[in-house]
Coordinates of C-alpha atoms and ligand atoms in Angstrom, one line a residue:
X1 CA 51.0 87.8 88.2
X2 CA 54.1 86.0 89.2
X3 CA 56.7 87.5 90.7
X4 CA 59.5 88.9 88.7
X5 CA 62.2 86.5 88.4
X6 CA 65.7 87.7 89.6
X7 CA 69.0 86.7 87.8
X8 CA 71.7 84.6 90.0
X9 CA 73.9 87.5 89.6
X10 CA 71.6 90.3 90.7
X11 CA 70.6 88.2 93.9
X12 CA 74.1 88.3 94.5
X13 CA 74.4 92.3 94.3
X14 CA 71.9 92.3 96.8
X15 CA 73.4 89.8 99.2
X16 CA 76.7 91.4 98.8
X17 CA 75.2 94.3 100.1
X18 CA 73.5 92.8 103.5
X19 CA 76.9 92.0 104.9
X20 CA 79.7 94.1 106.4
X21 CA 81.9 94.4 103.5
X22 CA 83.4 98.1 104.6
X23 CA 83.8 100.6 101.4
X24 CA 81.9 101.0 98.4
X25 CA 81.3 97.6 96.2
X26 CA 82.8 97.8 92.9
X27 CA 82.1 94.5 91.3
X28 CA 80.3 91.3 91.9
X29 CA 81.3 88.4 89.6
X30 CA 81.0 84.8 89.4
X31 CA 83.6 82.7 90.7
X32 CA 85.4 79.2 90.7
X33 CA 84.5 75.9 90.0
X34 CA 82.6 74.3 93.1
X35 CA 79.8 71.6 92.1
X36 CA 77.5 72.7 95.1
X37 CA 77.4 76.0 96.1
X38 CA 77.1 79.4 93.8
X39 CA 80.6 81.7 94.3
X40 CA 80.7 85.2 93.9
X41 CA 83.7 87.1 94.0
X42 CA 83.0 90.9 95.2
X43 CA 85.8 93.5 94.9
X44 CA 85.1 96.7 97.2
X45 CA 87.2 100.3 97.0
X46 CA 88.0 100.4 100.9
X47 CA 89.3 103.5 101.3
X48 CA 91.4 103.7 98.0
X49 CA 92.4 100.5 98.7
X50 CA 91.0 97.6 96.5
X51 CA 89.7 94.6 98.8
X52 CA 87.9 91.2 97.6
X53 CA 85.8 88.7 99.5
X54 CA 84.3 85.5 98.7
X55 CA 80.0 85.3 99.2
X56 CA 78.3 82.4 98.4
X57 CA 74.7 81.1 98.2
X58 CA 74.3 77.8 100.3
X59 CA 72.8 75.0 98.0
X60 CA 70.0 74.6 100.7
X61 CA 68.8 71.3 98.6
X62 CA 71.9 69.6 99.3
X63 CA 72.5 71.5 103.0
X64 CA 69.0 71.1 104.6
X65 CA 70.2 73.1 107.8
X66 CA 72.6 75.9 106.8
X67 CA 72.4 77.6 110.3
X68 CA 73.7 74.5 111.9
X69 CA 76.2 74.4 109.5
X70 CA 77.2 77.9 109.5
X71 CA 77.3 76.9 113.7
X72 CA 79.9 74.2 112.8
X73 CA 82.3 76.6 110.4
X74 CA 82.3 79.1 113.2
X75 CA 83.5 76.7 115.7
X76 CA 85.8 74.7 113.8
X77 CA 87.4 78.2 111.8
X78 CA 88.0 79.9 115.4
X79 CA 89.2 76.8 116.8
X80 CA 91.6 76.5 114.0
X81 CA 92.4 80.4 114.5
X82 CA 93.3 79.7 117.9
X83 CA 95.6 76.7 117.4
X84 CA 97.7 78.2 114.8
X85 CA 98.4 81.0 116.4
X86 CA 99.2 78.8 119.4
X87 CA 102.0 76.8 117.1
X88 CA 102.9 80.4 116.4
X89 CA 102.3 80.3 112.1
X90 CA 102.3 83.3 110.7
X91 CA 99.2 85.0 108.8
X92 CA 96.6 83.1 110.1
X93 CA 93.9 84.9 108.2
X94 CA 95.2 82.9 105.3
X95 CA 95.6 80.0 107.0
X96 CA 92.0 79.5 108.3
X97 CA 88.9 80.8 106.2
X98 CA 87.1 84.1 108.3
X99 CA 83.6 84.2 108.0
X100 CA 82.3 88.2 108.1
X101 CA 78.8 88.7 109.3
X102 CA 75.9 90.1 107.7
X103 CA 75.4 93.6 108.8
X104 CA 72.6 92.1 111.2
X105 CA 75.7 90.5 112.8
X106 CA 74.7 86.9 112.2
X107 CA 77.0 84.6 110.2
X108 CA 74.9 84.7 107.3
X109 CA 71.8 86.5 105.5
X110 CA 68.4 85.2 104.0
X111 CA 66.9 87.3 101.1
X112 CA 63.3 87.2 100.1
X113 CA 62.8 84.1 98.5
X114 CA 65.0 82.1 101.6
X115 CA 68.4 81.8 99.9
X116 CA 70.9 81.3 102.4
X117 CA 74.4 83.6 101.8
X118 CA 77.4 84.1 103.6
X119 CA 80.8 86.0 103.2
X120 CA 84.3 85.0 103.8
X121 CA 87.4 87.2 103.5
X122 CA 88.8 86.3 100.2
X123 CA 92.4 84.5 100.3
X124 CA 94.6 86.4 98.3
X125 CA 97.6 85.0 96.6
X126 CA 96.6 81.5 96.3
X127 CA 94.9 79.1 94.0
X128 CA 93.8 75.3 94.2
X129 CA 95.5 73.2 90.9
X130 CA 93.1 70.9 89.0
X131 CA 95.9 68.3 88.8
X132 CA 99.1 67.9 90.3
X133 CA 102.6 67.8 88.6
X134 CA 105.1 67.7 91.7
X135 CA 105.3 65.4 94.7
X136 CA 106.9 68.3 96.9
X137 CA 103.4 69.9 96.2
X138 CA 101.7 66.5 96.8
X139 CA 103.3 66.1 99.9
X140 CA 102.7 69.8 101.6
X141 CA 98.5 68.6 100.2
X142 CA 98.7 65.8 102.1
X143 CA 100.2 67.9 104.7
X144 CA 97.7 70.6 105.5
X145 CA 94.6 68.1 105.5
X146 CA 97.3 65.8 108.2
X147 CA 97.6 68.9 110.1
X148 CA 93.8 70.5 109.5
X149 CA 92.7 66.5 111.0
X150 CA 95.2 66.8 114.3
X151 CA 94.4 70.8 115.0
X152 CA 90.8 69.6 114.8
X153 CA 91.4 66.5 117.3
X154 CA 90.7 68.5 120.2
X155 CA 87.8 70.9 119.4
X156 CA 85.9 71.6 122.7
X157 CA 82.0 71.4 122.8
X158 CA 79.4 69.3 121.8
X159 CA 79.9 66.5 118.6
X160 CA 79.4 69.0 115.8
X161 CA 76.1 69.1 113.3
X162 CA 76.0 66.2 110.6
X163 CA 75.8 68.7 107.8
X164 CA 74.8 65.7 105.7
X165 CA 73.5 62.7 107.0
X166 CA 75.5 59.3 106.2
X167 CA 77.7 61.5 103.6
X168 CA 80.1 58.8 103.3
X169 CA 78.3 56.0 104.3
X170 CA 79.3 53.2 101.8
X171 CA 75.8 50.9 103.2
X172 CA 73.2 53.8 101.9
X173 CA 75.1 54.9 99.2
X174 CA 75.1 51.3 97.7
X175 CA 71.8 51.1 98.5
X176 CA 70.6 54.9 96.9
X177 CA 72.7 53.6 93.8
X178 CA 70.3 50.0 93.6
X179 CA 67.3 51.6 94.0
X180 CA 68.1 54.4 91.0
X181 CA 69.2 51.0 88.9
X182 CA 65.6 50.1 90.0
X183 CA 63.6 53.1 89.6
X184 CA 65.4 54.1 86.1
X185 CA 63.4 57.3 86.5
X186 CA 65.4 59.1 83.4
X187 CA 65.5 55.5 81.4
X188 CA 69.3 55.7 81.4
X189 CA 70.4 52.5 83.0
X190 CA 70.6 50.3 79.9
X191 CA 73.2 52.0 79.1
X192 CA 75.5 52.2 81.8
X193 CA 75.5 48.4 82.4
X194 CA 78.8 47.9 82.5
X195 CA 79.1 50.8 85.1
X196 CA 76.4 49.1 87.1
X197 CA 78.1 45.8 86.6
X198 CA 81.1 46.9 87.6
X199 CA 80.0 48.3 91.3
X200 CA 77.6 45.4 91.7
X201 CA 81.3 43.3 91.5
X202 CA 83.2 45.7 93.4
X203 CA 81.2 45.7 96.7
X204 CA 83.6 43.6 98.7
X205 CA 84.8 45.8 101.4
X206 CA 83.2 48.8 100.1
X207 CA 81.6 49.9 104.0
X208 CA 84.7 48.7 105.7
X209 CA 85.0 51.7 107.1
X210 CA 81.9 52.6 108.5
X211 CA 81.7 49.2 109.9
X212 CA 85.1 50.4 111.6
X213 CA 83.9 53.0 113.2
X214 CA 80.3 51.3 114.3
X215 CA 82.8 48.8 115.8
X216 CA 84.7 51.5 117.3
X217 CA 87.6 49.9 115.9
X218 CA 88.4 53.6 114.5
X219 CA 88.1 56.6 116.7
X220 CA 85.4 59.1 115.4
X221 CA 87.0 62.2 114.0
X222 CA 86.8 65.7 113.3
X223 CA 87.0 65.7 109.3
X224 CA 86.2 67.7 106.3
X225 CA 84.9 64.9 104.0
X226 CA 85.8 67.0 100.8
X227 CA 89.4 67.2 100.9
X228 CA 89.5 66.8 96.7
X229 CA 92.4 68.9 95.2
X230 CA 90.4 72.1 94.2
X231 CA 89.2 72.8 97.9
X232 CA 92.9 73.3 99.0
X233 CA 94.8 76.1 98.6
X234 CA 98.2 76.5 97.6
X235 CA 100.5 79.5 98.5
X236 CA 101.8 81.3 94.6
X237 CA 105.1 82.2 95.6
X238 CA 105.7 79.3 98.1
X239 CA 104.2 76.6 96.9
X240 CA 103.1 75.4 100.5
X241 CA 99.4 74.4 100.9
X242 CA 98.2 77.1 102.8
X243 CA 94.8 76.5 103.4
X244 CA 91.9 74.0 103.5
X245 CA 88.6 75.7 102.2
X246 CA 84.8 74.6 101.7
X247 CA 84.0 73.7 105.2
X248 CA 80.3 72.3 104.6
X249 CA 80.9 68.9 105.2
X250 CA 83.2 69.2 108.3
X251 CA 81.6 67.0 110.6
X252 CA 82.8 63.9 112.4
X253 CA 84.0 60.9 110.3
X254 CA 87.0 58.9 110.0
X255 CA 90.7 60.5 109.4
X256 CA 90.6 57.4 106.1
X257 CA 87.8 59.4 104.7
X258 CA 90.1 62.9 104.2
X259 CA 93.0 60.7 103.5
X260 CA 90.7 58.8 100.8
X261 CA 89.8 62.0 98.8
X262 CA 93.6 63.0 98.8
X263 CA 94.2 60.4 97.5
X264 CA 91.4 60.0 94.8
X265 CA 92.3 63.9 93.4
X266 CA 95.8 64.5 94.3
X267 CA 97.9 61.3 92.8
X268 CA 95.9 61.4 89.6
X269 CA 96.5 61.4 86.3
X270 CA 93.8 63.3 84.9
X271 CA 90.8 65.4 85.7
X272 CA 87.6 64.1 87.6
X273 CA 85.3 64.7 84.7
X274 CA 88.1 63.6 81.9
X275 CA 86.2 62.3 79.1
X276 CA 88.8 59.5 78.2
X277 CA 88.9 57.7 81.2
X278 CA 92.2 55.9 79.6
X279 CA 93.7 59.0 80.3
X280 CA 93.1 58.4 84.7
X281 CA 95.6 56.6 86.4
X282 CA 97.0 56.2 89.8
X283 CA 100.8 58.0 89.9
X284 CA 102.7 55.6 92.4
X285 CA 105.2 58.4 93.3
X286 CA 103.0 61.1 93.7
X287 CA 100.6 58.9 96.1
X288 CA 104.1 57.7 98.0
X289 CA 105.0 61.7 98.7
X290 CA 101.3 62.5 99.5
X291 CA 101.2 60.3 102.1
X292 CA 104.9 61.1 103.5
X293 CA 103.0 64.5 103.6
X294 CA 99.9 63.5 105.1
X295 CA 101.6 61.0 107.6
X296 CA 104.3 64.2 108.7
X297 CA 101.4 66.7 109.4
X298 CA 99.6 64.0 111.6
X299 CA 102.8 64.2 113.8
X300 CA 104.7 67.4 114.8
X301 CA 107.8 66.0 116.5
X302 CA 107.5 62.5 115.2
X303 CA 104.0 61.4 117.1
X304 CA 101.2 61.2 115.3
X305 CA 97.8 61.3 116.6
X306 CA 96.1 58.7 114.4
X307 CA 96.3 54.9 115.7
X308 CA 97.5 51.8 114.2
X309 CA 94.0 51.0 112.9
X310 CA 93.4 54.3 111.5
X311 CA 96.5 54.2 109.2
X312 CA 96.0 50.5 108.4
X313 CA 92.6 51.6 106.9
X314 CA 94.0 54.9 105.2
X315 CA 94.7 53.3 101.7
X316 CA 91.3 51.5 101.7
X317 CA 89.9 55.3 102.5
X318 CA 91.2 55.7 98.6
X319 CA 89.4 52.8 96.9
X320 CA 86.5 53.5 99.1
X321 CA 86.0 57.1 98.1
X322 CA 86.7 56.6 94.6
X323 CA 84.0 54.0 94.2
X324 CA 81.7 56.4 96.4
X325 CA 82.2 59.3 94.1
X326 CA 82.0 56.9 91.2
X327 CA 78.6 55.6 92.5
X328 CA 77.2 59.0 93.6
X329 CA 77.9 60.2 90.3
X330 CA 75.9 57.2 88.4
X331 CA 73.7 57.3 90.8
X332 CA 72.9 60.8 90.0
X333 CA 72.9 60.4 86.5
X334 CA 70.5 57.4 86.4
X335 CA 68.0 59.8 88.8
X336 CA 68.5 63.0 85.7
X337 CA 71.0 64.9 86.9
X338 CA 69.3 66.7 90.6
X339 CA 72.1 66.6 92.8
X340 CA 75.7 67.8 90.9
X341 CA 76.3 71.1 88.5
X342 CA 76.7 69.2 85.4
X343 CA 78.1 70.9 81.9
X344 CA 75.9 68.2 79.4
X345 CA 73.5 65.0 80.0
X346 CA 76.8 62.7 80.3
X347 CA 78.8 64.6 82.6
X348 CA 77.9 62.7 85.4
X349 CA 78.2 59.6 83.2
X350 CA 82.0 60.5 82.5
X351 CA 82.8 61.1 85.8
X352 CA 81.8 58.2 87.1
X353 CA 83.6 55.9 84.1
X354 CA 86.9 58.3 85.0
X355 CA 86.2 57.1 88.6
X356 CA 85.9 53.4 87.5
X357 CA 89.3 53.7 85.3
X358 CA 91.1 55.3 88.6
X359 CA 89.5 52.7 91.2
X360 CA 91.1 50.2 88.6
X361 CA 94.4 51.9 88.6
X362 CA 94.5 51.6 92.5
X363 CA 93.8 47.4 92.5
X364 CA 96.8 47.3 90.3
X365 CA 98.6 49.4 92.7
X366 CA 97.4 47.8 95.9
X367 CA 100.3 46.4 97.2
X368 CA 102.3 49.5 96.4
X369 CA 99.9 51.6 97.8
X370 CA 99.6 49.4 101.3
X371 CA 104.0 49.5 101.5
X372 CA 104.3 53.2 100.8
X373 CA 101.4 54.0 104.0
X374 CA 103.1 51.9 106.4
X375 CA 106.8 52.9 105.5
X376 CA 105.6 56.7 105.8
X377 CA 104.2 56.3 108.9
X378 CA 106.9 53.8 110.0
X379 CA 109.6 55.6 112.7
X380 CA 106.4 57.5 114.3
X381 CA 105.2 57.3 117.6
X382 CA 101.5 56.2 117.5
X383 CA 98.4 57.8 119.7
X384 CA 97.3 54.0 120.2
X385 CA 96.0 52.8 123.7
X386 CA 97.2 49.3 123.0
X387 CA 100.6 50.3 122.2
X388 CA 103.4 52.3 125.1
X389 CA 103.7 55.4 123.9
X390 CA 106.7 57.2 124.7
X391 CA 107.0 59.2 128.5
X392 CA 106.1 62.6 129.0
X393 CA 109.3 64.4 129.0
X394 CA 110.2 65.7 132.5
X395 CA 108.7 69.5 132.5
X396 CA 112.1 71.0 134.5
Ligands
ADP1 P1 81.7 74.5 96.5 O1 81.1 73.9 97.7 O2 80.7 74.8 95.5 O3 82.7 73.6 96.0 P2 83.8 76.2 97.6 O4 83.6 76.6 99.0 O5 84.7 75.1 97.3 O6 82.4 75.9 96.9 O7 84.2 77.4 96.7 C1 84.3 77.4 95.3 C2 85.7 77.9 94.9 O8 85.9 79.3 95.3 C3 86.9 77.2 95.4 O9 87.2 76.1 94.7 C4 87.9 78.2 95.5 O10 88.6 78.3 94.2 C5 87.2 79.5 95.7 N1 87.2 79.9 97.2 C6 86.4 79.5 98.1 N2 86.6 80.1 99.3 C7 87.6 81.0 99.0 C8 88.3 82.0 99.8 N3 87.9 82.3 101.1 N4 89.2 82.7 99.2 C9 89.6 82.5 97.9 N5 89.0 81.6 97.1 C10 88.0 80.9 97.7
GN1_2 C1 81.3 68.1 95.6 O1 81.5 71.1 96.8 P1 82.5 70.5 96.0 O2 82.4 70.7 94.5 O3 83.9 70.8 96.6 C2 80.8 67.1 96.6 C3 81.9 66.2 97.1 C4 82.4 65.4 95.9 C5 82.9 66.5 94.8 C6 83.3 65.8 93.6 C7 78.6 68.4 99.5 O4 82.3 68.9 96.2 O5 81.3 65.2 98.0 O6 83.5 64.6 96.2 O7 81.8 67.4 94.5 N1 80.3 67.9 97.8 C8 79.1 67.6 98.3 O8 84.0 66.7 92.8 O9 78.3 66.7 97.9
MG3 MG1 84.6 73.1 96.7

C-alpha cells in the first residue's frame, strides 16, 4: 500500500509544531505570493497575547543544499543585526529577518518525507507593493537594498555558499535557453519565435557583467540576487522600506545584479506577469529617484562604497536582469513549466513577452537611464583604488 498522502497545509501543522513557537498555535494558513518557496503564516495565543511567524517549506528542487543555505542566512541576518544596531536604528527585529530554531535547536526541521522548513519571526506592520506609484517610495527601495549591499560589504568569515550555482550568469543561462529551443521537450517553441528571435538578437552585451567580474574589473559582492519589489518590505505608517526579505539567494555577485532587479520591478509600469505587455514600460522618473535612493544608501556621509566601474555597469545590471528573467521564464516554458509556480500553461509565456516589452522600454530610455546613474552618484566620494579618496579625518 502506498503511503497516505499528506495535504501541503497539514505538513505545515506539523512543521509548525517542531519549532519554538512559544504558546499554543491557533492557525496555520497560507501565505503571500513567492514563486519558489511554500509560506505559511502561523498565528499562536502567547500568553493572551496574539503572536504570528512566518514558516516556510524550502523548494529543495530549486535549493539543492538548504543547510548551507540556512548557514548563509544565519550569518548574513546576524551580521546585519550587529551592524544596525551599531549605526544605532531602532527596532532591528524589523529591520533584519530572525530566524527561530526548531525545538531541536537547529535553524531548521526535516519531516518524514525530507521537506526542509524553517521559521522566521513574522514582520508586523509592513507589506511589499506589487507596483510602485511614488518616487519617495522608489527612492527609500532603492535605498534599503544600497544600504543592505554596504552593511553586507564587510561580513567576516569564509566567501558564503552559492545557494545556486551561476544564478545570474548571463553565458549558461543563454546557453540553458538554446538548448530548451533545441530540445522542444513540451513542443512549444513554434510558437514563441518571435520571443526566441528576439533574445537570439539581443545577445550583445548580455554577460557583460560576469565577464566584469571574471576580469576582476568589478569587485565580487555580498548580494541578494532577488531584490524584485515584493521581497522588500515597506513600513505602513512610514512609508520607509524597512526590510529586505527572502534571503535564499544571498551569495556573492555583483552590486549591478541587486541594482538590476530594482530596477526591473520597481520603475515599472505594470505587473511581471501582466498579460498585455503594452501595458509595461520603463517610468523615467521613478527609475531617476530609485537610483538617487540606491546611490544615497551606498554612501552614509557622502562616500559610497561601490567604485567607478561598479556604477558605470549599474544600468546595464537593468537590461541584463530583465532579459535574464525574460529568458529564464521562456526557457522554463519551452522545458513545461518545472521550475516557476505558474497560474495556467502561458504564464511563463506572458511573463517573459512582459519582460520583452520592458527590456524595450529601457533601449528607448538608455541614454536617460545612463545620465540619471551618473548624476545621482555624481558629488560622492568613491571606494575606488585608482581614484584619491578623501583623508581620514584626524581622530582628536
Ligand atoms: P519566495 O522565495 O517563495 O518568494 P519569500 O521569502 O519571498 O518566499 O516569502 C513569500 C512572501 O511572504 C513574501 O513576499 C512576503 O510577503 C512574506 N514574508 C516573507 N518573510 C516574511 C516575514 N519575516 N515577515 C512578514 N512577511 C514575510
Ligand atoms: C523568483 O522567490 P521569488 O518569487 O522572490 C526567482 C527570482 C526571479 C523571480 C521573478 C530562487 O523569486 O530569481 O527573479 O522569481 N527566485 C529564484 O519573479 O529563482
Ligand atoms: Mg520572494
Amino acid at each position: 500500500m502506498s503511503p497516505r498522502v499528506r495535504s501541503p497545509l497539514a505538513a505545515a501543522r506539523e512543521a509548525a509544531g517542531a519549532f519554538s513557537l512559544y504558546g499554543d498555535i491557533l492557525s496555520v494558513r497560507s501565505y503571500g505570493t513567492g514563486h519558489i518557496n511554500g509560506s505559511y503564516v502561523v498565528a499562536v495565543n502567547q500568553a493572551g497575547r496574539r503572536v504570528r511567524y512566518l514558516l516556510q517549506k524550502v523548494n529543495t528542487y530549486v535549493f539543492r543544499e538548504p543547510e548551507a543555505l540556512m548557514d548563509n542566512v544565519l550569518r548574513v541576518t546576524e551580521h546585519l543585526r550587529r551592524r544596525l544596531a551599531a549605526e544605532g536604528a531602532q527596532g532591528v527585529s524589523r529591520r533584519a529577518l530572525t530566524v527561530l530554531p526548531a525545538r531541536d535547536g537547529r535553524p531548521f526541521w526535516r519531516d518524514a518525507e525530507g521537506g526542509f522548513w524553517r521559521a522566521y519571526l513574522f514582520i508586523e506592520g509592513a507589506r511589499s507593493s506589487e507596483l510602485m506609484d511614488s518616487p519617495a517610495r522608489a527612492g527609500a527601495l532603492g535605498g534599503a537594498v544600497g544600504r543592505f549591499q554596504r552593511l553586507l560589504s564587510d561580513l567576516p568569515g569564509p566567501r558564503l555558499a552559492e545557494t545556486i550555482p551561476n544564478f545570474h550568469n548571463a553565458r549558461t543561462r543563454y546557453a540553458a535557453f538554446e538548448a530548451a529551443v533545441a530540445e522542444d521537450r513540451a513542443g512549444r517553441a513554434a510558437a514563441a519565435a518571435a520571443e526566441i528571435d528576439f533574445f537570439r538578437a539581443n545577445s550583445g552585451g548580455f554577460d557583460r557583467i560576469v565577464s566584469a567580474l571574471e576580469s576582476v574589473e568589478i569587485p565580487e559582492r555580498i548580494t541578494h540576487n532577488d531584490t524584485k519589489i515584493q521581497n522588500l518590505l515597506l513600513d505602513d505608517r512610514s512609508g520607509e522600506a524597512i526590510c529586505v526579505i527572502d534571503l535564499d539567494t544571498t551569495m556573492p555577485g555583483a552590486s549591478a545584479y541587486d541594482f538590476g532587479d530594482l530596477a526591473r520591478t520597481v520603475p515599472a509600469s505594470a505587473a511581471e506577469d501582466e498579460p498585455d505587455p503594452s501595458r509595461m514600460r520603463l517610468s523615467l522618473p521613478m527609475y531617476e529617484a530609485l537610483v538617487r535612493g540606491y546611490a544615497a544608501g551606498t554612501a552614509p556621509g557622502g562616500r559610497t562604497f561601490l567604485t567607478p566601474a561598479e556604477i558605470e555597469l549599474l544600468p546595464h545590471g537593468g537590461r541584463i536582469i530583465t532579459l535574464i528573467m525574460g529568458i529564464r521564464f521562456l526557457t522554463d516554458w519551452l522545458e513545461g513549466d518545472r521550475y516557476y509556480r505558474v497560474s495556467g500553461p502561458t504564464h511563463n509565456l506572458e511573463r517573459c513577452r512582459t519582460q520583452v516589452a520592458l527590456a524595450r522600454s529601457m533601449e528607448e530610455n538608455w541614454d536617460a537611464m545612463r545620465a540619471a546613474t551618473a548624476a545621482a552618484f555624481a558629488g560622492l566620494d568613491g571606494d575606488s583604488p585608482g581614484r584619491p579618496s578623501a583623508p581620514d579625518r584626524k581622530i582628536e
